[in-house]
mmCIF file of C-alpha atoms in Angstrom:
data_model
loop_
_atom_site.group_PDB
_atom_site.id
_atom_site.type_symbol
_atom_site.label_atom_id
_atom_site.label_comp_id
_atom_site.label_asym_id
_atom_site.label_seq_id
_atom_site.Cartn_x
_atom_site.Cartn_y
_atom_site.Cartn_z
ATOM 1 C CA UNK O 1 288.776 -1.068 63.472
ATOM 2 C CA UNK O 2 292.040 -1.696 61.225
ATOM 3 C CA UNK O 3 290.688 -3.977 57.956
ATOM 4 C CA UNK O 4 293.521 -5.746 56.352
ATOM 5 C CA UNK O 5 292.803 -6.969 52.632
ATOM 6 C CA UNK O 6 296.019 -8.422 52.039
ATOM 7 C CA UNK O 7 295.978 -11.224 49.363
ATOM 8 C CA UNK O 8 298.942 -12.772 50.856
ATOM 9 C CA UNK O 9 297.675 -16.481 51.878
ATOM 10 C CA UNK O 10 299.594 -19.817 53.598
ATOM 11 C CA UNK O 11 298.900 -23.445 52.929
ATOM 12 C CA UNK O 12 300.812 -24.749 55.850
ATOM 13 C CA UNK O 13 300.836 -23.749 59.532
ATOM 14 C CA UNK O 14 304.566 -24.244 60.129
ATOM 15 C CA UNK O 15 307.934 -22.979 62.264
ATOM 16 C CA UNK O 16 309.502 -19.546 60.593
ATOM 17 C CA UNK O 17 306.908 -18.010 58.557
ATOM 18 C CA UNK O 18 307.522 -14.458 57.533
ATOM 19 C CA UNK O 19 304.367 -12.822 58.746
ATOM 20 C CA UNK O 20 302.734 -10.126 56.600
ATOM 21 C CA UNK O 21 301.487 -7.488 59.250
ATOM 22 C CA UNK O 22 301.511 -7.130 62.711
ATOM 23 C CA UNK O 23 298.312 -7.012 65.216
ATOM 24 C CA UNK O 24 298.872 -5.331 68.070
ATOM 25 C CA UNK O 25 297.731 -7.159 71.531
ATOM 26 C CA UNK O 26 294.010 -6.093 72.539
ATOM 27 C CA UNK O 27 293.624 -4.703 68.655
ATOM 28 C CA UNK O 28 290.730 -5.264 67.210
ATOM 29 C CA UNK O 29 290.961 -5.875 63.237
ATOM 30 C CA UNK O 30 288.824 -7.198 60.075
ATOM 31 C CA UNK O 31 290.416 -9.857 57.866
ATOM 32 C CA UNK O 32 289.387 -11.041 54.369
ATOM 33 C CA UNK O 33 289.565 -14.511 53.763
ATOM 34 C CA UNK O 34 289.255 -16.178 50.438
ATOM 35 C CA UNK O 35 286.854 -19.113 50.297
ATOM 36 C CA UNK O 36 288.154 -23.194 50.216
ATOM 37 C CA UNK O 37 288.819 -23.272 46.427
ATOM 38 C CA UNK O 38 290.066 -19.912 46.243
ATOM 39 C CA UNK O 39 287.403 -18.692 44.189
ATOM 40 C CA UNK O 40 288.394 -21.563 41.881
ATOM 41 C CA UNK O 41 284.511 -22.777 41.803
ATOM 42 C CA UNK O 42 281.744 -20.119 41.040
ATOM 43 C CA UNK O 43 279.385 -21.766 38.802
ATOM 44 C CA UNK O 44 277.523 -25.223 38.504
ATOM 45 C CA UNK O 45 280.269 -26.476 35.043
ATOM 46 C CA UNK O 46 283.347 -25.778 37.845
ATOM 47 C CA UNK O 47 284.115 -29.677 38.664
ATOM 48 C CA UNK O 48 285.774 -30.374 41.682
ATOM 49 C CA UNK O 49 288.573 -32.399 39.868
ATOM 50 C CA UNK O 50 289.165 -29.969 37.487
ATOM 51 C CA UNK O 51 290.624 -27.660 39.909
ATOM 52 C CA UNK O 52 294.305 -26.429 40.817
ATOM 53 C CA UNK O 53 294.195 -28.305 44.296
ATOM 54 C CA UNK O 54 297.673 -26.456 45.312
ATOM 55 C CA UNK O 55 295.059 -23.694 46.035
ATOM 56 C CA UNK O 56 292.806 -25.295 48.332
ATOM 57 C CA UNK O 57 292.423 -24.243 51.737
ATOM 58 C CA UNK O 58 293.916 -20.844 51.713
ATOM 59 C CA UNK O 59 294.203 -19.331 55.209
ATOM 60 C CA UNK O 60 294.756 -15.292 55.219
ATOM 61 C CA UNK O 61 298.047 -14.332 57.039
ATOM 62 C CA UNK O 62 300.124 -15.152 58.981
ATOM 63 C CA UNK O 63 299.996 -12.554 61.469
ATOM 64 C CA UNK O 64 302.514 -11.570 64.157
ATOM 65 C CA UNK O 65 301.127 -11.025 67.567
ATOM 66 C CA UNK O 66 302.668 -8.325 69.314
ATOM 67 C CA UNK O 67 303.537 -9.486 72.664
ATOM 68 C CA UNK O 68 302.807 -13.063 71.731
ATOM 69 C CA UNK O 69 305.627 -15.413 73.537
ATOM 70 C CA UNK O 70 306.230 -19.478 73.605
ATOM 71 C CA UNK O 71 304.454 -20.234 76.721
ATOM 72 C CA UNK O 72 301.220 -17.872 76.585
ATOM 73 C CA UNK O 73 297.509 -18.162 74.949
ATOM 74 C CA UNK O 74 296.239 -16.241 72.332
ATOM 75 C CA UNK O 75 292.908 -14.836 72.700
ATOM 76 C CA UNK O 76 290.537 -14.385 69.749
ATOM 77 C CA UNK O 77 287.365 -13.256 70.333
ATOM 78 C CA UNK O 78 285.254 -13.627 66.789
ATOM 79 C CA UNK O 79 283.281 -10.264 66.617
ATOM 80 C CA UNK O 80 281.524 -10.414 63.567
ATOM 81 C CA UNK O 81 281.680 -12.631 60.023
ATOM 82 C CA UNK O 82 280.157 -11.002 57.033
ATOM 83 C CA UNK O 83 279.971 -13.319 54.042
ATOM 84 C CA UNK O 84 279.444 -13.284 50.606
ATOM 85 C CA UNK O 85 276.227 -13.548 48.896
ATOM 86 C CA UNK O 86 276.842 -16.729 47.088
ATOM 87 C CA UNK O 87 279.221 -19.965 47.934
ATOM 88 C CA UNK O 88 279.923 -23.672 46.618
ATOM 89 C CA UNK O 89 279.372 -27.054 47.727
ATOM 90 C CA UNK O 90 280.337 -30.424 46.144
ATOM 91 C CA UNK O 91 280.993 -33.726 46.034
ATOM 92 C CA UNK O 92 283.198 -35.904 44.445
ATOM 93 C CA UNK O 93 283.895 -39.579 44.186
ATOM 94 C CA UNK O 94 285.839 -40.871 47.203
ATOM 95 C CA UNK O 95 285.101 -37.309 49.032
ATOM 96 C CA UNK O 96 283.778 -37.198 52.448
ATOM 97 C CA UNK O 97 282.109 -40.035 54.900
ATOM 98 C CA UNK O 98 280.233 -41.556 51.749
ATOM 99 C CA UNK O 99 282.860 -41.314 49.166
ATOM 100 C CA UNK O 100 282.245 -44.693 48.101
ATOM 101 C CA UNK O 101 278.508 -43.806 47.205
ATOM 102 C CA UNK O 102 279.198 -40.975 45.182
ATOM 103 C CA UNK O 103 279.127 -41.856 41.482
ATOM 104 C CA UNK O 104 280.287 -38.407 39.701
ATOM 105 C CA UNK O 105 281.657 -35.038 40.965
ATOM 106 C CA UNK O 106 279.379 -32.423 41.226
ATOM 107 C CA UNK O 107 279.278 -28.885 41.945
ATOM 108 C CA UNK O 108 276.335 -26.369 43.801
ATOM 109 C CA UNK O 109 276.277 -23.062 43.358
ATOM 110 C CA UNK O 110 273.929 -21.608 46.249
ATOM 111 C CA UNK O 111 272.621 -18.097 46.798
ATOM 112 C CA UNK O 112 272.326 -16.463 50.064
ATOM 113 C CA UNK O 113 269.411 -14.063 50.259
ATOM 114 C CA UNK O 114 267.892 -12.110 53.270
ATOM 115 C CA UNK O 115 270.355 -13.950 55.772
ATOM 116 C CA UNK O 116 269.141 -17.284 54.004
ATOM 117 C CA UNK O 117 270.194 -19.626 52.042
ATOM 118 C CA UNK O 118 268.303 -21.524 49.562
ATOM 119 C CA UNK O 119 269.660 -24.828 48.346
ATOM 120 C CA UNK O 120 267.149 -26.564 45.257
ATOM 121 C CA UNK O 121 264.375 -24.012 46.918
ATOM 122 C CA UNK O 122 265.022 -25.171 50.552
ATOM 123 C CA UNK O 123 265.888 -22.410 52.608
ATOM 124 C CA UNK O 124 267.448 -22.284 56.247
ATOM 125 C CA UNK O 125 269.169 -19.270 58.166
ATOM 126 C CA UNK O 126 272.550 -19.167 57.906
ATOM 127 C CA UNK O 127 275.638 -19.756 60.998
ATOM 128 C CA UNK O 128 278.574 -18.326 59.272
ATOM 129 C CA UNK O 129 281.783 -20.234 61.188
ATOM 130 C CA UNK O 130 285.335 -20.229 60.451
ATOM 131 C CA UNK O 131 286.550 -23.665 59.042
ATOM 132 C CA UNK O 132 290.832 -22.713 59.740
ATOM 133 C CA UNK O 133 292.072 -20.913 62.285
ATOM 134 C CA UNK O 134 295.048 -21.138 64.068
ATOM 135 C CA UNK O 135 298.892 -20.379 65.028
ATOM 136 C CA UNK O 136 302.234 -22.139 64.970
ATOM 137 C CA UNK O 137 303.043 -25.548 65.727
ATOM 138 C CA UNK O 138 305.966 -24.543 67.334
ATOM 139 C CA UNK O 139 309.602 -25.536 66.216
ATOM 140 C CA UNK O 140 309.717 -28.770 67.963
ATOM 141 C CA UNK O 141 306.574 -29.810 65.466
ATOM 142 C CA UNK O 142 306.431 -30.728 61.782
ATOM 143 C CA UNK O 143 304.482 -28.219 59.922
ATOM 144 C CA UNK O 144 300.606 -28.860 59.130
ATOM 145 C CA UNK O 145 299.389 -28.018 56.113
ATOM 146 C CA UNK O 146 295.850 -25.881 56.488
ATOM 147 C CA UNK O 147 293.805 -28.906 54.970
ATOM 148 C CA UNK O 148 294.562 -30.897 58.434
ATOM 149 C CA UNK O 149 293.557 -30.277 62.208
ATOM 150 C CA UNK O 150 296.190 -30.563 64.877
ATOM 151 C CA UNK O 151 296.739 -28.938 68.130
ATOM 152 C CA UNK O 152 297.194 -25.578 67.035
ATOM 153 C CA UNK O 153 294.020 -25.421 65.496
ATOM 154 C CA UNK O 154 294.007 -25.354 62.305
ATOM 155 C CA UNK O 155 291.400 -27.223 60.091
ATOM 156 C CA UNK O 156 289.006 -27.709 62.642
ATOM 157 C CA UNK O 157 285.879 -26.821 61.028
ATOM 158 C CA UNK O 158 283.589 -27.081 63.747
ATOM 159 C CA UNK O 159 280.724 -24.664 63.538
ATOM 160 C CA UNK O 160 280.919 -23.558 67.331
ATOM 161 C CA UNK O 161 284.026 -20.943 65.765
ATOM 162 C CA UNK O 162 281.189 -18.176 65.215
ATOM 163 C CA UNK O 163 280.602 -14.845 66.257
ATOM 164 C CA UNK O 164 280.450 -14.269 69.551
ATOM 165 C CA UNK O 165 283.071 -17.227 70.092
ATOM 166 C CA UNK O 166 286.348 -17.029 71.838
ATOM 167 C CA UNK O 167 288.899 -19.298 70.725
ATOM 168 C CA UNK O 168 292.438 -20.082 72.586
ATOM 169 C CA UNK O 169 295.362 -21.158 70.658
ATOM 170 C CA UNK O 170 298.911 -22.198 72.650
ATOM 171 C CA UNK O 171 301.583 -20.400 71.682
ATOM 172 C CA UNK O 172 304.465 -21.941 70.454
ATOM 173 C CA UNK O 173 306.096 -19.854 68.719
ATOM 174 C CA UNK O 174 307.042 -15.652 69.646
ATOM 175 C CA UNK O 175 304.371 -13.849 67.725
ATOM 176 C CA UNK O 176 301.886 -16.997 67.846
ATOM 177 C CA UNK O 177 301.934 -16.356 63.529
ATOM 178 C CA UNK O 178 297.984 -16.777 63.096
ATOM 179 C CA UNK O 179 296.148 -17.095 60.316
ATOM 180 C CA UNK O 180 292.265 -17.735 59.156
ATOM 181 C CA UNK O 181 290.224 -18.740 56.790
ATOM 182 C CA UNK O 182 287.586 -21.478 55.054
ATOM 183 C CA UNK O 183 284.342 -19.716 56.285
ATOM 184 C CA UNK O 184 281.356 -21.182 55.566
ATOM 185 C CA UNK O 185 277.811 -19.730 55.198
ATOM 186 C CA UNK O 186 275.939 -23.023 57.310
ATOM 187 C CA UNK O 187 277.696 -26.794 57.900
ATOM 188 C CA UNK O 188 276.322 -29.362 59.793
ATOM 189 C CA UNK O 189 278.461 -30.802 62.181
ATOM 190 C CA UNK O 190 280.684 -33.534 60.614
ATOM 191 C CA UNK O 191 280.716 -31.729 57.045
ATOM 192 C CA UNK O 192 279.849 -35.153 55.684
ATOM 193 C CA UNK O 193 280.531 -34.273 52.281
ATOM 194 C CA UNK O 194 284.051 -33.143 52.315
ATOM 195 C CA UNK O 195 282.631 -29.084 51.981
ATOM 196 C CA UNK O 196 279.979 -26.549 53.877
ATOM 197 C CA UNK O 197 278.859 -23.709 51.821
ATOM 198 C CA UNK O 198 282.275 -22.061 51.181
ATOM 199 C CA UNK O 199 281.982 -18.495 50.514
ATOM 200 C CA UNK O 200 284.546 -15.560 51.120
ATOM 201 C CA UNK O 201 284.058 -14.008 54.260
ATOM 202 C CA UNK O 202 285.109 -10.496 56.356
ATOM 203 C CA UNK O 203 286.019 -11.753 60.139
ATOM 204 C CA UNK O 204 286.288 -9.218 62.484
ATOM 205 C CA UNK O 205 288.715 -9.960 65.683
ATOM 206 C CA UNK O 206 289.875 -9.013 68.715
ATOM 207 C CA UNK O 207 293.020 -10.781 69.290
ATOM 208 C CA UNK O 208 294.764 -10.519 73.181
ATOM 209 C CA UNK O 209 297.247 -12.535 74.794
ATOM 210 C CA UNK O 210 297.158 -14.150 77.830
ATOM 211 C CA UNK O 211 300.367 -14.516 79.099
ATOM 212 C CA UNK O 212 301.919 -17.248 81.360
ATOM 213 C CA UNK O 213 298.980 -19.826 80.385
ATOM 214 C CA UNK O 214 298.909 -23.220 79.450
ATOM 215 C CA UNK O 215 297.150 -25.243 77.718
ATOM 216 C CA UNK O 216 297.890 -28.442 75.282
ATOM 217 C CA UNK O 217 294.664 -28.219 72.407
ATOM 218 C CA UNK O 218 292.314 -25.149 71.775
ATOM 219 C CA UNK O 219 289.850 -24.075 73.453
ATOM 220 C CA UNK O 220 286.478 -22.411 72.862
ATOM 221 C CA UNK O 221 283.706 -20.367 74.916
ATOM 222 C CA UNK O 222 280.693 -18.962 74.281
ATOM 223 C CA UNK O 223 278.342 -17.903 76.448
ATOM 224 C CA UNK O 224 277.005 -20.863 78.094
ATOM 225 C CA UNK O 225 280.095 -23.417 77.639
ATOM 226 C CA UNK O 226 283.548 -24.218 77.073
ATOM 227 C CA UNK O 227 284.783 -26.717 74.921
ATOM 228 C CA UNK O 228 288.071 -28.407 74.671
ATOM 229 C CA UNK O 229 288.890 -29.469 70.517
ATOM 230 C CA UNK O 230 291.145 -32.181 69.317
ATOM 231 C CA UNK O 231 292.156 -34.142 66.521
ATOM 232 C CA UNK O 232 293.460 -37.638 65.900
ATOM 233 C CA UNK O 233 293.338 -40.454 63.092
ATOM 234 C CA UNK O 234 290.192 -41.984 64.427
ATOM 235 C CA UNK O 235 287.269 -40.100 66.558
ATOM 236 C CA UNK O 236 287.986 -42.541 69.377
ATOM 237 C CA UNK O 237 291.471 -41.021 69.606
ATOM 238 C CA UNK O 238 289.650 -37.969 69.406
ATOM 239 C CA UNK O 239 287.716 -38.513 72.433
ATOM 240 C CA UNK O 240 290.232 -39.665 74.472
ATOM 241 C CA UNK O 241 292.751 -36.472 73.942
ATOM 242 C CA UNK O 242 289.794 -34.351 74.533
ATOM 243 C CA UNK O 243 288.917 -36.449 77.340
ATOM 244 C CA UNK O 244 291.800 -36.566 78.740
ATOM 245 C CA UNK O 245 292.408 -32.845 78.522
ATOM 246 C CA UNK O 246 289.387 -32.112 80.190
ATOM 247 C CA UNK O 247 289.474 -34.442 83.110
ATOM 248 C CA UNK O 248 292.798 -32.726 84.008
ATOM 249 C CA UNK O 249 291.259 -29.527 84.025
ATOM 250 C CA UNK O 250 288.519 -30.800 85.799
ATOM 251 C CA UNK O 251 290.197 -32.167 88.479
ATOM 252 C CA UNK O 252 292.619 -29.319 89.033
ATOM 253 C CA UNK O 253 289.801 -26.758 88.900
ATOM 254 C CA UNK O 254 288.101 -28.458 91.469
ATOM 255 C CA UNK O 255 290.806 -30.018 93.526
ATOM 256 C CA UNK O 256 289.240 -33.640 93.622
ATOM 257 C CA UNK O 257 290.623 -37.261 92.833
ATOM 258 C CA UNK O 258 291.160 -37.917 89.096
ATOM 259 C CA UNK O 259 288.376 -40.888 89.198
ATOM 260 C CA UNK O 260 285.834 -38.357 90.451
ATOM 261 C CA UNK O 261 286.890 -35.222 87.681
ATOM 262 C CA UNK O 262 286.418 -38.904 85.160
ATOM 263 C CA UNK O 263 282.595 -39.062 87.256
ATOM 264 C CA UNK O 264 282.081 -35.488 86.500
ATOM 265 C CA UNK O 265 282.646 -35.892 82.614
ATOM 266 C CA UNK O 266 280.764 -38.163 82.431
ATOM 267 C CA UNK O 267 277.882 -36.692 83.904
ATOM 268 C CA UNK O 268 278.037 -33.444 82.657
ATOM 269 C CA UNK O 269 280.347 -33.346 79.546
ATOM 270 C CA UNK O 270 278.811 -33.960 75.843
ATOM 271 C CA UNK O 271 281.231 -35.262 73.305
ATOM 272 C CA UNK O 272 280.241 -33.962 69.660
ATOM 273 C CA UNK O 273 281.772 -34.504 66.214
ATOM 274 C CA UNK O 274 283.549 -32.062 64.439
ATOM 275 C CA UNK O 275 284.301 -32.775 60.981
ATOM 276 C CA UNK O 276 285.193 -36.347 60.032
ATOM 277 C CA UNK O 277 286.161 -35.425 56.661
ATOM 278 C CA UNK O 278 289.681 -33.838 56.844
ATOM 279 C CA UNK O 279 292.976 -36.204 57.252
ATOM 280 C CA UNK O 280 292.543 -36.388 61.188
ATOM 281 C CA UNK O 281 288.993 -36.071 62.643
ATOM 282 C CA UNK O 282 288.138 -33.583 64.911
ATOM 283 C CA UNK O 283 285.569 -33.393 68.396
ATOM 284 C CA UNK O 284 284.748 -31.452 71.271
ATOM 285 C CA UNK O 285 284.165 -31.825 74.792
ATOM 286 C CA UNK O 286 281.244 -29.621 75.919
ATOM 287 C CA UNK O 287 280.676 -28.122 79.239
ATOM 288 C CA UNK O 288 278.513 -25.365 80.918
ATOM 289 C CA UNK O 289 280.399 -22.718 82.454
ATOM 290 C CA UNK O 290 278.253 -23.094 85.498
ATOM 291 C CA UNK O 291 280.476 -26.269 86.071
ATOM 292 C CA UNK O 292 284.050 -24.913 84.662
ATOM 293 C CA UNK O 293 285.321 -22.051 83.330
ATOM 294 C CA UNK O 294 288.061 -20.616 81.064
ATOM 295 C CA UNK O 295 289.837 -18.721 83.884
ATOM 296 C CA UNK O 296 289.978 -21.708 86.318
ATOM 297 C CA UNK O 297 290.975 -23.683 83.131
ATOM 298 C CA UNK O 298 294.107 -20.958 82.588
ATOM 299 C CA UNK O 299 295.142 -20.126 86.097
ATOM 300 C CA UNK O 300 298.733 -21.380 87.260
#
């Protein structure tokens, strides 16, 4: 396995951007990401608002896919994510779904012992995930700085991007140009307080294109499910692009009326939140594989 190390970083997903190294298609690689604040927080006197904010969000790359044209998927499976043994939280007023409640900024240092970490003596396994992933917008798209979700991934931060993952990406632009980063140790779903536990993080990849493929938002699988992710300004708009998306698919897959693929989801889809923290909110739509699966989602 290739490990890159390179220190170069982007802060928005955009048309034109001179990658820094080239991944071969089908090569499997190791990337180090910085964590959220760029190291910027590492003990309980860092405040929040104290910080050089043009370094939030970091996202390692970008990297040109060889082989990687406008009209394919990119494949990335997540093989592994070794973190750091430490990482930040925090809160500050305004910050995260109850802003309004929170009366001074305030940093969390937490250590990560034995796989575990241990928050004020409370101690839970950790899920390492990867909070920013994603490729191009494409030319025909304003650029999206890494802070924000959108449908090229991006800011996502939903905690089904772990090891043993897939995620698909449209490609938009030749060499898809992805990059990574924002791993956290554990996050609940929603990351209600504007951060998980943001650490620096090793993710190991295998990245493979899929060519001739289409699809509109990402996509993930693990082994039981697939799971179509979108963003909009509310959740509700959330739910309806992933709705949408997956109805289609749905109904194509299975060659029935559209009103019966709308039965199907919503008998056997779950809808869960993201994040609802970032500047557009982000959901899945959850199905078992027994029901639909990525290759009857990507065939022409």
């Amino acid at each position: 396995m290739r490990v890159i190390k390179k220190e170069n970083v982007i802060y928005k997903f955009e048309h034109g951007l001179n990658p820094i190294d080239t991944i071969q298609d089908g090569e499997t690689v190791s990337i180090h990401t910085q964590d959220c604040f760029y190291q910027q927080v590492l003990s309980n006197d860092d405040i929040i608002t104290e910080i050089d904010f043009a370094k939030v969000n970091p996202a390692s790359g970008p990297f040109y896919i060889e082989n990687a044209e406008i009209g394919d998927v990119l494949k990335v499976e997540i093989l592994d994510i070794k973190i750091a043994r430490s990482g930040s939280i925090v809160v500050l007023p305004g910050g995260g779904a109850l802003g309004d409640k929170v009366t001074k900024p305030l940093t969390r240092i937490v250590q990560i012992e034995d796989n575990q970490v241990n928050f004020l003596g409370l101690k839970q396994d950790i899920d390492p995930m990867v909070g920013v992933m994603g490729v191009s917008p494409g030319i025909e798209q304003e650029g999206v700085v890494t802070g924000t979700p959108g449908n090229h991934g991006g800011n996502m931060d939903t905690t089904d991007i772990r090891k043993g993952a897939t995620v698909y990406f449209p490609i938009r632009e030749r060499g898809a140009l992805f990059a990574l980063g924002d791993c956290h140790a554990i996050m609940g779903d929603g990351e209600l307080c504007v951060s998980g536990l943001e650490v620096q993080a090793d993710v190991s990849l295998k990245v493979s294109v899929i060519k001739d493929a289409d699809i509109k938002w990402p996509l993930i699988e693990n082994d039981k499910e697939v799971m179509v992710v979108a963003s909009a300004e509310t959740l509700d708009e959330a739910v309806v692009k992933a709705a949408s998306e997956l109805t289609q698919y749905v109904q194509e897959a299975h060659n029935i009326e559209w009103e019966e693929a709308y039965m199907f989801n919503s008998m056997f889809v779950d809808y869960k939140i993201s994040q609802v923290v970032n500047p557009l909110k982000t959901v899945r739509a959850v199905v078992s594989k027994d029901l639909l699966t990525i290759s009857q989602i990507l065939k022409k």
